[in-house]
Amino acid sequence: MPESSNFSIVQAGPKNADLLIQLIHELAQVHNNHDGPEINAKILAHDLENHACFAFIAYSGEEPAGMALYYLSYSTWQGQVAYEKWYKRLSLNVLDWNENATKLYDSLGAINLTKDEGWLVYRFDEERIRNLAQDP
């Protein structure tokens, strides 16, 4: 990065929901998800306000350059899941075709749980959750 660049990362809040949604839609395009995400700025602002999720925005000068959106989870093995708050683990999801991300995570020393430990990621979407709730 050139010395003249002015790069910063700031914590985002509900007032940044519109910008975060714009960045989320840009990310959806990169992932070839042309329908885009279902979330909107109102929902995201509510979730940020109520600490259902948290976010950072990266700026290059005055221009938004990226974002990180995260939420807390709990490990039955280790308790809480970032370093400053005594968290024990940071888990990342990345698509298998995103070589830039996988190379970055590998270079930073992240453990590929699929390759090294055989962990697979499963998800129940809204319809499947509804089906689970209806079955006795």
GROMACS .gro file of C-alpha atoms in nm:
model
  136
    1MET     CA    1   0.000   0.000   0.000
    2PRO     CA    2   0.154   0.337  -0.095
    3GLU     CA    3   0.260   0.564   0.192
    4SER     CA    4   0.025   0.837   0.068
    5SER     CA    5  -0.283   0.618   0.108
    6ASN     CA    6  -0.518   0.691   0.394
    7PHE     CA    7  -0.672   0.362   0.502
    8SER     CA    8  -0.895   0.330   0.807
    9ILE     CA    9  -1.134   0.084   0.967
   10VAL     CA   10  -1.425   0.209   1.177
   11GLN     CA   11  -1.688   0.030   1.379
   12ALA     CA   12  -2.027   0.057   1.210
   13GLY     CA   13  -2.362   0.102   1.375
   14PRO     CA   14  -2.729   0.136   1.282
   15LYS     CA   15  -2.665   0.471   1.109
   16ASN     CA   16  -2.437   0.288   0.862
   17ALA     CA   17  -2.700   0.033   0.757
   18ASP     CA   18  -2.763   0.187   0.412
   19LEU     CA   19  -2.392   0.177   0.325
   20LEU     CA   20  -2.356  -0.176   0.461
   21ILE     CA   21  -2.650  -0.293   0.249
   22GLN     CA   22  -2.487  -0.136  -0.057
   23LEU     CA   23  -2.163  -0.324   0.019
   24ILE     CA   24  -2.356  -0.647   0.084
   25HIS     CA   25  -2.523  -0.614  -0.258
   26GLU     CA   26  -2.182  -0.558  -0.419
   27LEU     CA   27  -2.059  -0.874  -0.247
   28ALA     CA   28  -2.363  -1.064  -0.377
   29GLN     CA   29  -2.266  -0.963  -0.731
   30VAL     CA   30  -1.912  -1.094  -0.677
   31HIS     CA   31  -2.065  -1.423  -0.560
   32ASN     CA   32  -2.283  -1.433  -0.874
   33ASN     CA   33  -2.597  -1.401  -0.662
   34HIS     CA   34  -2.780  -1.162  -0.892
   35ASP     CA   35  -3.103  -1.179  -0.691
   36GLY     CA   36  -2.913  -1.020  -0.405
   37PRO     CA   37  -2.971  -1.068  -0.035
   38GLU     CA   38  -3.317  -1.053   0.120
   39ILE     CA   39  -3.211  -0.826   0.408
   40ASN     CA   40  -3.276  -0.452   0.388
   41ALA     CA   41  -3.133  -0.150   0.570
   42LYS     CA   42  -3.419  -0.132   0.819
   43ILE     CA   43  -3.370  -0.493   0.931
   44LEU     CA   44  -2.991  -0.454   0.944
   45ALA     CA   45  -3.016  -0.131   1.146
   46HIS     CA   46  -3.248  -0.308   1.392
   47ASP     CA   47  -3.011  -0.604   1.421
   48LEU     CA   48  -2.708  -0.377   1.472
   49GLU     CA   49  -2.897  -0.176   1.735
   50ASN     CA   50  -2.993  -0.493   1.922
   51HIS     CA   51  -2.647  -0.653   1.894
   52ALA     CA   52  -2.766  -0.946   1.684
   53CYS     CA   53  -2.467  -0.863   1.463
   54PHE     CA   54  -2.175  -0.621   1.451
   55ALA     CA   55  -1.986  -0.455   1.164
   56PHE     CA   56  -1.674  -0.268   1.059
   57ILE     CA   57  -1.632  -0.055   0.746
   58ALA     CA   58  -1.293  -0.011   0.577
   59TYR     CA   59  -1.225   0.321   0.406
   60SER     CA   60  -0.959   0.419   0.155
   61GLY     CA   61  -0.952   0.792   0.210
   62GLU     CA   62  -1.318   0.892   0.218
   63GLU     CA   63  -1.433   0.603  -0.003
   64PRO     CA   64  -1.576   0.281   0.145
   65ALA     CA   65  -1.347  -0.006   0.045
   66GLY     CA   66  -1.501  -0.302   0.225
   67MET     CA   67  -1.683  -0.427   0.529
   68ALA     CA   68  -1.686  -0.707   0.782
   69LEU     CA   69  -2.015  -0.819   0.931
   70TYR     CA   70  -2.003  -1.067   1.216
   71TYR     CA   71  -2.204  -1.219   1.498
   72LEU     CA   72  -2.119  -1.405   1.815
   73SER     CA   73  -2.161  -1.776   1.858
   74TYR     CA   74  -2.093  -2.011   2.144
   75SER     CA   75  -1.868  -2.315   2.146
   76THR     CA   76  -1.966  -2.603   2.370
   77TRP     CA   77  -1.596  -2.698   2.378
   78GLN     CA   78  -1.436  -2.360   2.445
   79GLY     CA   79  -1.702  -2.125   2.573
   80GLN     CA   80  -1.713  -1.784   2.410
   81VAL     CA   81  -1.600  -1.743   2.057
   82ALA     CA   82  -1.167  -1.187   1.920
   83TYR     CA   83  -0.866  -1.152   2.115
   84GLU     CA   84  -0.943  -0.821   2.290
   85LYS     CA   85  -1.262  -0.961   2.442
   86TRP     CA   86  -1.104  -1.295   2.535
   87TYR     CA   87  -1.280  -1.477   2.252
   88LYS     CA   88  -1.147  -1.822   2.184
   89ARG     CA   89  -1.220  -1.865   1.816
   90LEU     CA   90  -1.293  -1.683   1.490
   91SER     CA   91  -1.479  -1.892   1.232
   92LEU     CA   92  -1.500  -1.788   0.867
   93ASN     CA   93  -1.714  -1.913   0.581
   94VAL     CA   94  -1.575  -1.891   0.230
   95LEU     CA   95  -1.694  -2.030  -0.102
   96ASP     CA   96  -1.464  -2.294  -0.250
   97TRP     CA   97  -1.407  -2.095  -0.571
   98ASN     CA   98  -1.289  -1.782  -0.383
   99GLU     CA   99  -0.916  -1.849  -0.416
  100ASN     CA  100  -0.817  -1.497  -0.306
  101ALA     CA  101  -0.990  -1.545   0.029
  102THR     CA  102  -0.865  -1.900   0.085
  103LYS     CA  103  -0.506  -1.794   0.004
  104LEU     CA  104  -0.536  -1.502   0.245
  105TYR     CA  105  -0.677  -1.717   0.526
  106ASP     CA  106  -0.411  -1.984   0.465
  107SER     CA  107  -0.136  -1.719   0.471
  108LEU     CA  108  -0.268  -1.588   0.804
  109GLY     CA  109  -0.256  -1.937   0.955
  110ALA     CA  110  -0.627  -2.020   0.959
  111ILE     CA  111  -0.717  -2.388   0.992
  112ASN     CA  112  -0.914  -2.534   0.701
  113LEU     CA  113  -1.159  -2.742   0.906
  114THR     CA  114  -1.297  -2.924   0.602
  115LYS     CA  115  -0.951  -3.038   0.493
  116ASP     CA  116  -0.782  -3.084   0.832
  117GLU     CA  117  -1.065  -3.206   1.056
  118GLY     CA  118  -1.343  -3.313   0.820
  119TRP     CA  119  -1.596  -3.054   0.942
  120LEU     CA  120  -1.870  -2.971   0.693
  121VAL     CA  121  -2.106  -2.672   0.714
  122TYR     CA  122  -2.481  -2.739   0.713
  123ARG     CA  123  -2.763  -2.487   0.715
  124PHE     CA  124  -3.136  -2.499   0.776
  125ASP     CA  125  -3.311  -2.224   0.580
  126GLU     CA  126  -3.643  -2.072   0.683
  127GLU     CA  127  -3.854  -2.336   0.509
  128ARG     CA  128  -3.661  -2.624   0.662
  129ILE     CA  129  -3.680  -2.467   1.009
  130ARG     CA  130  -4.055  -2.437   0.964
  131ASN     CA  131  -4.071  -2.804   0.861
  132LEU     CA  132  -3.866  -2.906   1.164
  133ALA     CA  133  -4.097  -2.712   1.394
  134GLN     CA  134  -4.404  -2.884   1.249
  135ASP     CA  135  -4.273  -3.240   1.281
  136PRO     CA  136  -4.334  -3.397   1.623
   0.00000   0.00000   0.00000
